[in-house]
XYZ file of C-alpha atoms in Angstrom:
563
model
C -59.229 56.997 75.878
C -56.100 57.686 78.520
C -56.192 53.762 78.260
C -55.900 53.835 74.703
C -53.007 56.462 74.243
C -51.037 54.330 76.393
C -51.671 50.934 74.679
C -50.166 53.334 71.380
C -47.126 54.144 73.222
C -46.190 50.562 72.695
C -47.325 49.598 69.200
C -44.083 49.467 67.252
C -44.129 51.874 64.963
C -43.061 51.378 61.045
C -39.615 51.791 60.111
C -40.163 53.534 56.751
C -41.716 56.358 59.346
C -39.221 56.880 61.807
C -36.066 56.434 58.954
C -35.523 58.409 56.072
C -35.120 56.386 53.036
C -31.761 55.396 51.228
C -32.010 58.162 48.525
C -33.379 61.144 50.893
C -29.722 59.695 52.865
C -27.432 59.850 50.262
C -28.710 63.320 49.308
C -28.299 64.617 52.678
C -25.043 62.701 53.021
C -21.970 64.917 54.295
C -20.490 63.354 51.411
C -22.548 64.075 49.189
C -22.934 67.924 50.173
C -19.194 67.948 50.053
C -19.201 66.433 46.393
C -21.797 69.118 45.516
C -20.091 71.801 47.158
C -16.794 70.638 45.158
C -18.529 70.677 41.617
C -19.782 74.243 42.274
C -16.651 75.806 42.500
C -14.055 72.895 40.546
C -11.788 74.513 37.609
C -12.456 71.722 35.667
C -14.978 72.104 32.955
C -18.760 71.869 33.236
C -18.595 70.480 37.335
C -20.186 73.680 38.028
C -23.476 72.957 36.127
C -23.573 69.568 37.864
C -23.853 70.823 41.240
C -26.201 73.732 40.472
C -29.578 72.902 42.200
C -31.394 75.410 40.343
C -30.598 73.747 36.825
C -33.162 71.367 35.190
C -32.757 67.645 36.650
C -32.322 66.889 32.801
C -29.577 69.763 32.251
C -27.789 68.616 35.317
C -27.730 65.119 33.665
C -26.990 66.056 30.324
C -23.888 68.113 31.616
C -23.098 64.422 33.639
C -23.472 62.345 30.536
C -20.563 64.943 28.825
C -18.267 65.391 31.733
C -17.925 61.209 31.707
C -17.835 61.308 28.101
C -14.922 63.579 27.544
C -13.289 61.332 30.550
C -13.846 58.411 28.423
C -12.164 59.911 25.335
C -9.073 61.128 26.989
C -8.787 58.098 29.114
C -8.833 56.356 25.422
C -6.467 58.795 23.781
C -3.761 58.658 27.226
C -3.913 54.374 26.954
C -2.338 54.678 23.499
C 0.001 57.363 24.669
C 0.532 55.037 27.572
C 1.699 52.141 24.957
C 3.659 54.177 22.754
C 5.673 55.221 25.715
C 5.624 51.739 26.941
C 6.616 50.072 23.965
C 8.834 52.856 21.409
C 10.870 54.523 23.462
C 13.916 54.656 21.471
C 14.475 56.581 18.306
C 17.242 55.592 15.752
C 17.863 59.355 13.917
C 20.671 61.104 12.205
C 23.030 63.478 14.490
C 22.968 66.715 12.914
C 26.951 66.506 14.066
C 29.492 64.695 11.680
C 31.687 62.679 13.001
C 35.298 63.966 11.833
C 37.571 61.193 9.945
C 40.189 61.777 12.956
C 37.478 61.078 15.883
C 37.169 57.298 15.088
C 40.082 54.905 14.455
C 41.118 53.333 11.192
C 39.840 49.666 11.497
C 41.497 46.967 12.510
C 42.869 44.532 8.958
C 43.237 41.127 9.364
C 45.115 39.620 6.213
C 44.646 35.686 5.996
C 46.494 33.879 3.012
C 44.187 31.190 1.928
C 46.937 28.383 2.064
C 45.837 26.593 5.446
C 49.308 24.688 4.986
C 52.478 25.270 2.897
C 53.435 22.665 0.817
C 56.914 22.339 2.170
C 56.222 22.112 5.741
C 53.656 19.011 4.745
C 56.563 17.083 3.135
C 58.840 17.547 5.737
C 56.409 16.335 8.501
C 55.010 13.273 5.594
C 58.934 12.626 5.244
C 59.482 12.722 8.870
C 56.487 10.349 10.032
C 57.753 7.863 7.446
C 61.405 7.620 8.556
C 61.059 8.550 12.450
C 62.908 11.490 12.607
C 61.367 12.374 15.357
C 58.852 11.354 18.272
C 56.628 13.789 16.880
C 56.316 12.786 13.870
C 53.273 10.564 14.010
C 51.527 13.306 15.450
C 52.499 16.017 12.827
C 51.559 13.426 10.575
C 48.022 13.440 12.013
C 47.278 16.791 12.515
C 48.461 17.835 8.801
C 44.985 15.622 8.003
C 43.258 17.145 10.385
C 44.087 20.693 9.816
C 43.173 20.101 5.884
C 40.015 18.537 6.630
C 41.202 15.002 4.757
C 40.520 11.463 5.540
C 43.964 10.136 7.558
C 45.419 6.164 6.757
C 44.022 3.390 8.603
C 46.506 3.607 11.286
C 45.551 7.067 12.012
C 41.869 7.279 12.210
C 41.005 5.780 15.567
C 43.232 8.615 17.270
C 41.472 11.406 18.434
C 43.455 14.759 18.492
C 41.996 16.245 21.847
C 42.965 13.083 23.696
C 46.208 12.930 22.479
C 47.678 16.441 21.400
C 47.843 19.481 23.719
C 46.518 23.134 23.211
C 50.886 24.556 23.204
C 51.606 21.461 20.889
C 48.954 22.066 18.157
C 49.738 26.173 18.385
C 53.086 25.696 17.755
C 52.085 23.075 14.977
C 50.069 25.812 13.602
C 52.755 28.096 13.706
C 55.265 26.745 11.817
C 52.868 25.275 9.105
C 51.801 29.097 8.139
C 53.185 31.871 6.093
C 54.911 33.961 8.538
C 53.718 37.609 8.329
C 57.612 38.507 7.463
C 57.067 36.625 4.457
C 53.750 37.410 3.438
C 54.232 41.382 3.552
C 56.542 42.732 1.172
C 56.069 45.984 1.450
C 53.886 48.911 3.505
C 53.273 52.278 3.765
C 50.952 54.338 6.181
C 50.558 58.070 5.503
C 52.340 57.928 2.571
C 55.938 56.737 4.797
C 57.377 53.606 3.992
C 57.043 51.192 7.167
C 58.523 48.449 8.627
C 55.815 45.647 8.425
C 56.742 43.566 11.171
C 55.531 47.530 12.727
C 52.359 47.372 11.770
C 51.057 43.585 11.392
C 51.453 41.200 13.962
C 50.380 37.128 13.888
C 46.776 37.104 15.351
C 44.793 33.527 15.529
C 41.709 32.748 13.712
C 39.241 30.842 12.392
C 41.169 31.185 9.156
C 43.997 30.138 11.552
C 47.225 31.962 11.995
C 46.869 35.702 10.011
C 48.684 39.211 10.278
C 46.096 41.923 11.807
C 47.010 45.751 11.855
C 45.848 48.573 13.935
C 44.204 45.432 16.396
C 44.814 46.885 20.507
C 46.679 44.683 22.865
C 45.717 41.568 24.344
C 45.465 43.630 27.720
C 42.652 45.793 26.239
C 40.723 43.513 25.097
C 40.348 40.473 27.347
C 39.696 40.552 30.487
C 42.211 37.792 32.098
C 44.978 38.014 28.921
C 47.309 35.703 30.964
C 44.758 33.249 31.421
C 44.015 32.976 27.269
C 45.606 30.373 25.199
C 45.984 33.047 22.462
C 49.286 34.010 20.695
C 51.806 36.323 22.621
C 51.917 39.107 20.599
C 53.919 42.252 20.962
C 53.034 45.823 19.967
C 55.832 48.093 19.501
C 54.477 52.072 20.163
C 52.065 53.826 22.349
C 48.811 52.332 23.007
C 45.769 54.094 24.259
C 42.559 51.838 25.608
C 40.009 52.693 23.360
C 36.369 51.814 23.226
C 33.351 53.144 20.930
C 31.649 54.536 23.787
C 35.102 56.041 25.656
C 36.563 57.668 22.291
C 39.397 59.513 22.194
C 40.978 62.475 23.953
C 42.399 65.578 22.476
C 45.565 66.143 21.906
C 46.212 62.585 21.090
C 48.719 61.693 18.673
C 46.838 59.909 15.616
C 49.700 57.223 15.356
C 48.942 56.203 19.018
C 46.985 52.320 18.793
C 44.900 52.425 17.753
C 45.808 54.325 14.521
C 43.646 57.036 13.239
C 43.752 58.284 9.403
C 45.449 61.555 9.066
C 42.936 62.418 5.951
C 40.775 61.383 3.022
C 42.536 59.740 -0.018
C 44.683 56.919 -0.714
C 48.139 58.745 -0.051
C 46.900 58.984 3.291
C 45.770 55.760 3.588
C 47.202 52.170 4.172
C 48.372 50.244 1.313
C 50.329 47.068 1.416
C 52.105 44.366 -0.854
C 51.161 40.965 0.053
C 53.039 37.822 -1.304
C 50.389 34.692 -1.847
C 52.966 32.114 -2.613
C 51.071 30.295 -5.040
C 53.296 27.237 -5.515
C 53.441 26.270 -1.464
C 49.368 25.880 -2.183
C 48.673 22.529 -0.204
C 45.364 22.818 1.044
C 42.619 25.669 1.503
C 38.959 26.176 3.053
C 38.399 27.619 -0.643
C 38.865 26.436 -3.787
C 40.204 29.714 -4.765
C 43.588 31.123 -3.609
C 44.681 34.561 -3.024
C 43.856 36.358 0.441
C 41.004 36.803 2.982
C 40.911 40.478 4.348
C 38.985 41.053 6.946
C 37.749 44.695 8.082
C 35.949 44.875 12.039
C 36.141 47.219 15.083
C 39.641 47.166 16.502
C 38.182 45.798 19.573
C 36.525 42.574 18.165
C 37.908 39.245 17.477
C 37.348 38.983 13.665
C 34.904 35.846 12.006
C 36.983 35.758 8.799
C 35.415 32.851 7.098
C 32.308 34.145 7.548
C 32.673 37.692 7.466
C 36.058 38.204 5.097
C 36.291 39.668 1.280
C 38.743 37.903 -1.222
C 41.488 39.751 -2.980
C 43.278 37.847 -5.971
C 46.633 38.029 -6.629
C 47.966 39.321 -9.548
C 45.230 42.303 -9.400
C 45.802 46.149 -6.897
C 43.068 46.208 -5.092
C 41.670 49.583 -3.547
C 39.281 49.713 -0.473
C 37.191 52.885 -0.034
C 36.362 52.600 3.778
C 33.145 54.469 5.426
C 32.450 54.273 9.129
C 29.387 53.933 10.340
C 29.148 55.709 13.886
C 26.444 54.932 16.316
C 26.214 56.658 19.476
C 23.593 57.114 22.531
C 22.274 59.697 24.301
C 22.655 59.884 28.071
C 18.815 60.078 28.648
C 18.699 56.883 27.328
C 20.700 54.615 30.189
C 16.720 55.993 31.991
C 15.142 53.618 29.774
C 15.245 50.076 30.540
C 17.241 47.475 28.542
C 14.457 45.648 27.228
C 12.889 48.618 25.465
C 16.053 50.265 24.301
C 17.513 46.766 23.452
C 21.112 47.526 23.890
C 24.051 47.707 26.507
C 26.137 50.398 27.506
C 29.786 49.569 28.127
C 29.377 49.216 31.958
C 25.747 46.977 31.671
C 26.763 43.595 30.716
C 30.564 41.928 31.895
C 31.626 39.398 29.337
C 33.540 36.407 30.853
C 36.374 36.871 28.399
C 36.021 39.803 26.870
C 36.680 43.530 28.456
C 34.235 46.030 26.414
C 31.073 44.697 25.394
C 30.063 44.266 21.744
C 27.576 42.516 20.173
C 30.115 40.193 18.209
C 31.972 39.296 20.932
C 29.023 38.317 22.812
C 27.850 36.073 20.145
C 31.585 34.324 19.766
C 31.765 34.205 23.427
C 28.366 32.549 23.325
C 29.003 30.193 20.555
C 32.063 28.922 22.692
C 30.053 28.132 25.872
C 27.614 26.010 24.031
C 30.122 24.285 21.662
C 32.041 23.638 25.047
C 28.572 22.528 26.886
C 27.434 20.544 23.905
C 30.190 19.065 22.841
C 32.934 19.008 25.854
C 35.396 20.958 23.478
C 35.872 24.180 21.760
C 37.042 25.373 18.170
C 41.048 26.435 18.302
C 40.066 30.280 17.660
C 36.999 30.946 20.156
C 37.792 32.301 23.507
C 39.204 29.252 25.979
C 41.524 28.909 28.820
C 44.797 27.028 28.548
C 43.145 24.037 30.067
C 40.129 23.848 27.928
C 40.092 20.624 25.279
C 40.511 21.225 21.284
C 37.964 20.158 19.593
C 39.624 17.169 16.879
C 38.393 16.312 14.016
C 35.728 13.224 15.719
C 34.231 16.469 17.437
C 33.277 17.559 13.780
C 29.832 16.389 13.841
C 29.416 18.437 17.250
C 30.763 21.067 16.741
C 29.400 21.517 13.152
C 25.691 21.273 14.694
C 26.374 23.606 17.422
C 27.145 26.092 15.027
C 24.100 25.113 12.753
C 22.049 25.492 15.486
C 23.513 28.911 16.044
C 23.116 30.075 12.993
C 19.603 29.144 13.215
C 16.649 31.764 13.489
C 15.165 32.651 16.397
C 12.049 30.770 16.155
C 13.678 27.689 15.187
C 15.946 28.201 18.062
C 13.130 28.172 20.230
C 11.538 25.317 18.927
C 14.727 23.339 19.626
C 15.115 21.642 22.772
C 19.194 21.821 22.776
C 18.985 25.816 22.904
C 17.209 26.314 25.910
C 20.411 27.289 27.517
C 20.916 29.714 24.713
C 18.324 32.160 26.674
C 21.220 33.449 28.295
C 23.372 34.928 25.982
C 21.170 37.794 25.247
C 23.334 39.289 22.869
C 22.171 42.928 21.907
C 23.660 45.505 20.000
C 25.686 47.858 22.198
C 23.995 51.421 22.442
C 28.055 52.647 21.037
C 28.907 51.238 17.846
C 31.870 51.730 15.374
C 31.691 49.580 12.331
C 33.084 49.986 9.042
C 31.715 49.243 5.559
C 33.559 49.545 2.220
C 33.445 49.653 -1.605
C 36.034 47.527 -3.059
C 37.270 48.189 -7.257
C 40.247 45.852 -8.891
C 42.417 46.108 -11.715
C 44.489 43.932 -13.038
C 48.571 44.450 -13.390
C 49.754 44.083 -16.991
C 52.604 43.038 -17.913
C 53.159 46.346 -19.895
C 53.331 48.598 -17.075
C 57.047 48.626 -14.963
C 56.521 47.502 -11.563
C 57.938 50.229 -8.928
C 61.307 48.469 -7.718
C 60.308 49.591 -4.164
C 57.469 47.165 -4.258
C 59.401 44.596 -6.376
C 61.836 43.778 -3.804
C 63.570 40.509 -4.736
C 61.213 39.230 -6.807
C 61.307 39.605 -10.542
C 57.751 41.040 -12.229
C 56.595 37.565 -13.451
C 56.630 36.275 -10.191
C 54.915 39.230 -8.956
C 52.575 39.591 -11.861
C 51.264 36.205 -10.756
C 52.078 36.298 -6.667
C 51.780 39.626 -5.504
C 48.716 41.780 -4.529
C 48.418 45.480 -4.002
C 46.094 46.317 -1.869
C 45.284 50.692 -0.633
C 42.451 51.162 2.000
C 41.815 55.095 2.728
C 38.719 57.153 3.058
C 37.272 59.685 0.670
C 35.626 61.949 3.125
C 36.625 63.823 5.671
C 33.598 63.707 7.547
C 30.722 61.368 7.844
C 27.159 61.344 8.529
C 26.392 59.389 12.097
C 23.579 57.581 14.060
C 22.273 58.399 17.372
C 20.112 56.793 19.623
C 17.871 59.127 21.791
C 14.439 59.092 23.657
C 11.553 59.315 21.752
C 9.043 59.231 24.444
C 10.291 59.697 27.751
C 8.563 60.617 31.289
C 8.883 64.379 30.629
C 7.077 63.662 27.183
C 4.470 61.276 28.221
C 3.436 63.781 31.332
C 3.524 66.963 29.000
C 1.113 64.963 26.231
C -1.117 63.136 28.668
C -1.659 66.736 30.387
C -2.411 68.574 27.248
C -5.300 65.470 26.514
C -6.815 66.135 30.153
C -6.755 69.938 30.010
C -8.426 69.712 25.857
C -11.240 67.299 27.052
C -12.259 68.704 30.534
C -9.895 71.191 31.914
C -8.085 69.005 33.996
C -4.332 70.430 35.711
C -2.060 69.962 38.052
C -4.278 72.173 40.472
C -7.152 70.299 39.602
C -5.488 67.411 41.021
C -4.479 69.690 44.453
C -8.638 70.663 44.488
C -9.373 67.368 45.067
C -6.604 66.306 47.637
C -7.886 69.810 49.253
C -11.664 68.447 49.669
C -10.759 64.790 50.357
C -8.134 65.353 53.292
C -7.408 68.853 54.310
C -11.098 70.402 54.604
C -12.181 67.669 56.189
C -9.864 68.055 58.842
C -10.411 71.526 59.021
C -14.082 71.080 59.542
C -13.279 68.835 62.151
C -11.497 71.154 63.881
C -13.977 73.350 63.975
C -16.599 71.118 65.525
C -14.453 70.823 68.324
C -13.915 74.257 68.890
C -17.277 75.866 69.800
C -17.456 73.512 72.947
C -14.211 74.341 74.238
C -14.534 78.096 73.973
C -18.477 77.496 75.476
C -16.339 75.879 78.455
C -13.536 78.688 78.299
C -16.261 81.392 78.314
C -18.153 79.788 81.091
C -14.780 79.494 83.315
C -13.524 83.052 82.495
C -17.116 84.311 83.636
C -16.403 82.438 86.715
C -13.211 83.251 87.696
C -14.269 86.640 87.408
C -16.943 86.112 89.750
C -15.790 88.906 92.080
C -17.969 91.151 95.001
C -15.718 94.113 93.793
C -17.581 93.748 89.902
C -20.881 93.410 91.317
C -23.264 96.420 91.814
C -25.283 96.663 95.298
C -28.806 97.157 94.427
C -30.360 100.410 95.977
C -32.002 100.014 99.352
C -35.588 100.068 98.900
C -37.314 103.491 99.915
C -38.685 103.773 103.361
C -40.968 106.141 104.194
């Protein structure tokens, strides 16, 4: 039998006898104990019945089944909080503040007589080319053709005007073909005060060609390089302030200061001019009406006045009822990023010709890249430097489908190969906005009524019956309603709603949160610790015992009794 016990000893024995199995390990897992231990005394909602061993296995797993249930609903609810604060973040409302008639500045008027040539100046330079007056001549010749958008002779169609006529040649061309502004404004007043015109309207270059703008800031303050712009030379007599939507104005400020503010509501305190059409120098228009374009934009933007412009008739007075239409931006919102606020502040996005940023400028300055990439030329009114080429009348078929393709929507622009480069311009709204809409009524000047003398001027009424226009812009409120761009779901908003979900489905806060951190890391290194501890002080103990070892603590047992 001693045999036998011995031969036992080294029968291997059966794993599944010596080793607990997997489940009987998990439950007496540290882990698991600390999970347990965590669920008994959590402040979240129904952890406690979890861990309590003396529950039902069933009521244990029906509290399971609703703990991950309600995490399953807010998770739900929080991922469409998530989006909405992903994708809305920006919120277009009213301001409960009115913005004040003498806060924003009366817009900028550009005044284009539809006449793209007087008829005098066209037989001087037809007389001229046919007698050789002048070298010149054959070149005047061509560009009158040109500039009316007519077929040329024989012996002037295989010239091209950008190879052969300079940006300073064709501006002065342009210049002495137009009405002068002297000549088209006969008479002005601003705040009910008789002005000087050549004051208040100076030549500005268009698409409409050479016009008279008021209340337009310097060159200086609103390109960035003026110097290096082939652009008129303009002057502006008075004090100038640099102004931009987003900047405003400071108090204290003189409303005459450029750019010009409106001193109240009403057409006495308004702007109204006299403006001479010249009906019989008609030689050639973009229109086949006559009379004058007016323009009405942002005193900071380059005006689009064939595209953009109303038509005033002569012979009619005209009044304007102007409304601006203020939109301004939070400072919370520069937090949220461009592409879900979709618009610039003044210091996001530099323009290569242009100072402050607004959405039309970016689009002109956009349209002159590509018509210059596409076409090796640009348009005489888009931003250029002296250097660039003038697009001539050959370039029309290039530079007509660069602005087609412009003008294009956005998923046709896509789809077209040519605007891939187009990607760039990005051209959003700016987050501050001025812009100005109006309500226009006419009425026509009879020949009953007497004609002030003051407006008359040298003119006598039948000429100015059938000439003249009078034209008033003013407001009619003193204060009007604005737009402001804010946050509509920001961090603060998104953490305060996604907290409120957690803490309605299972209790869940922000000390919740520290629980868990508190099991996961810090008691575990406490109970570390604390292993460690009861075998150094076994070891201190053990060595203070001995180093009091001494003969002095120690009692002498008693002799032993001798008889």
């Amino acid at each position: 039998m001693i045999g036998f016990e011995e031969n036992m000893e080294a029968w291997p024995v059966p794993r599944s006898l010596t080793q607990p199995s997997i489940w009987r390990r998990i439950m007496n897992s540290n882990w698991l104990n600390r999970i347990m231990e965590y669920t008994k005394i959590s402040s979240m909602h129904g952890l406690r019945y979890i861990g309590d061993r003396n529950l039902h296995i069933l009521e244990r797993f029906f509290w399971i089944a609703s703990f991950l249930t309600a995490v399953a609903t807010s998770a739900y609810f929080i991922t469409n909080l998530f989006e909405k604060y992903n994708e809305m973040p920006v919120i277009m409302s009213l301001s409960p503040r009115p913005v004040m008639f003498n806060e924003v500045p009366f817009p900028a008027i550009t005044v284009c007589n539809m006449n793209n040539m007087r008829k005098s100046e066209a037989e001087k330079i037809f007389y001229a080319a046919e007698h050789g007056l002048y070298n010149e001549a054959f070149m005047d010749n061509k560009l009158v053709y040109d500039f009316c958008d007519r077929d040329p002779p024989k012996n002037l169609k295989n010239k091209s005007l950008g190879n052969s006529a300079t940006w300073d040649y064709i501006q002065k061309f342009m210049i002495n073909i137009s009405q002068p502004c002297h000549e088209m404004f006969m008479h002005c007043e601003w705040h009910s005060e008789k002005q000087e015109c050549m004051d208040f309207f100076n030549p500005s270059l268009t698409d409409e060609g050479i016009c008279c703008v008021f209340n337009r800031l310097k060159r200086e303050h609103i390109f960035n390089n003026p110097r290096d712009l082939s652009d008129l030379n303009l002057t502006f007599p008075g004090e100038t302030y640099d102004w931009s939507p987003e900047k405003g104005f400071p108090k204290n400020l003189s409303p005459d200061t450029l750019p010009r503010r409106a001193k109240g509501p009403g057409s006495q305190l308004g702007l109204s001019i006299v403006v001479n059409a010249e009906l019989e120098e008609y030689y050639c228009s973009t229109d086949n009406s006559q009379g004058f374009k007016v323009m009405i934009n942002n005193p900071l933007e380059t005006p689009k006045v064939s595209s953009f412009a109303l038509s005033v008739e002569p012979g009619k007075e005209t009044k304007i009822v102007l409304t601006p239409k203020v939109i301004t931006a939070t400072e919370q919102l520069r937090r949220i990023d461009i592409s879900k606020r979709e618009c610039y502040f003044e210091n996001e996005k530099q323009l290569f010709f242009y100072r402050t940023y607004s959405q039309r400028s970016c689009h002109l300055e956009c349209e002159a890249n590509f018509t210059i990439e596409l076409c090796g030329c640009v348009l005489y009114y888009m931003p250029k430097n002296a250097t660039t080429r003038i697009c001539g009348k050959m370039d029309k078929r290039c530079y007509n489908f660069a602005q087609k393709i412009l003008e294009q929507s956005a998923k046709e622009l896509t789809a077209n190969a040519a605007t891939k480069r187009l990607k760039t311009c990005n051209c959003l709204p700016a987050c501050h906005e001025i812009s100005y809409s109006y309500m226009l009524t006419t009425s026509r000047i009879t020949d009953s009524l007497k004609i002030d003398p003051v407006m008359l001027g040298r003119f006598n009424t039948t000429y100015f019956k059938q000439n003249m226009a009078i034209i008033h812009f003013y407001y009619i409120e003193r204060q009007f309603t604005s737009t402001i761009r804010g946050v509509l779901f920001g961090f603060t908003e998104f953490l305060s709603n996604t907290g409120g979900l957690l803490g309605l489905f299972f209790g869940f806060s922000f000390l919740s949160a520290v629980e868990i951190v508190y099991f996961l890391m810090l008691r575990v290194f406490c109970e570390q610790h604390k292993r460690k501890r009861p075998e150094n002080d076994v070891e201190k103990n053990v060595t203070t015992q001995l180093s009091i070892a001494d003969p002095k603590f120690f009692i002498k047992p008693p002799l032993p009794f001798i008889k």
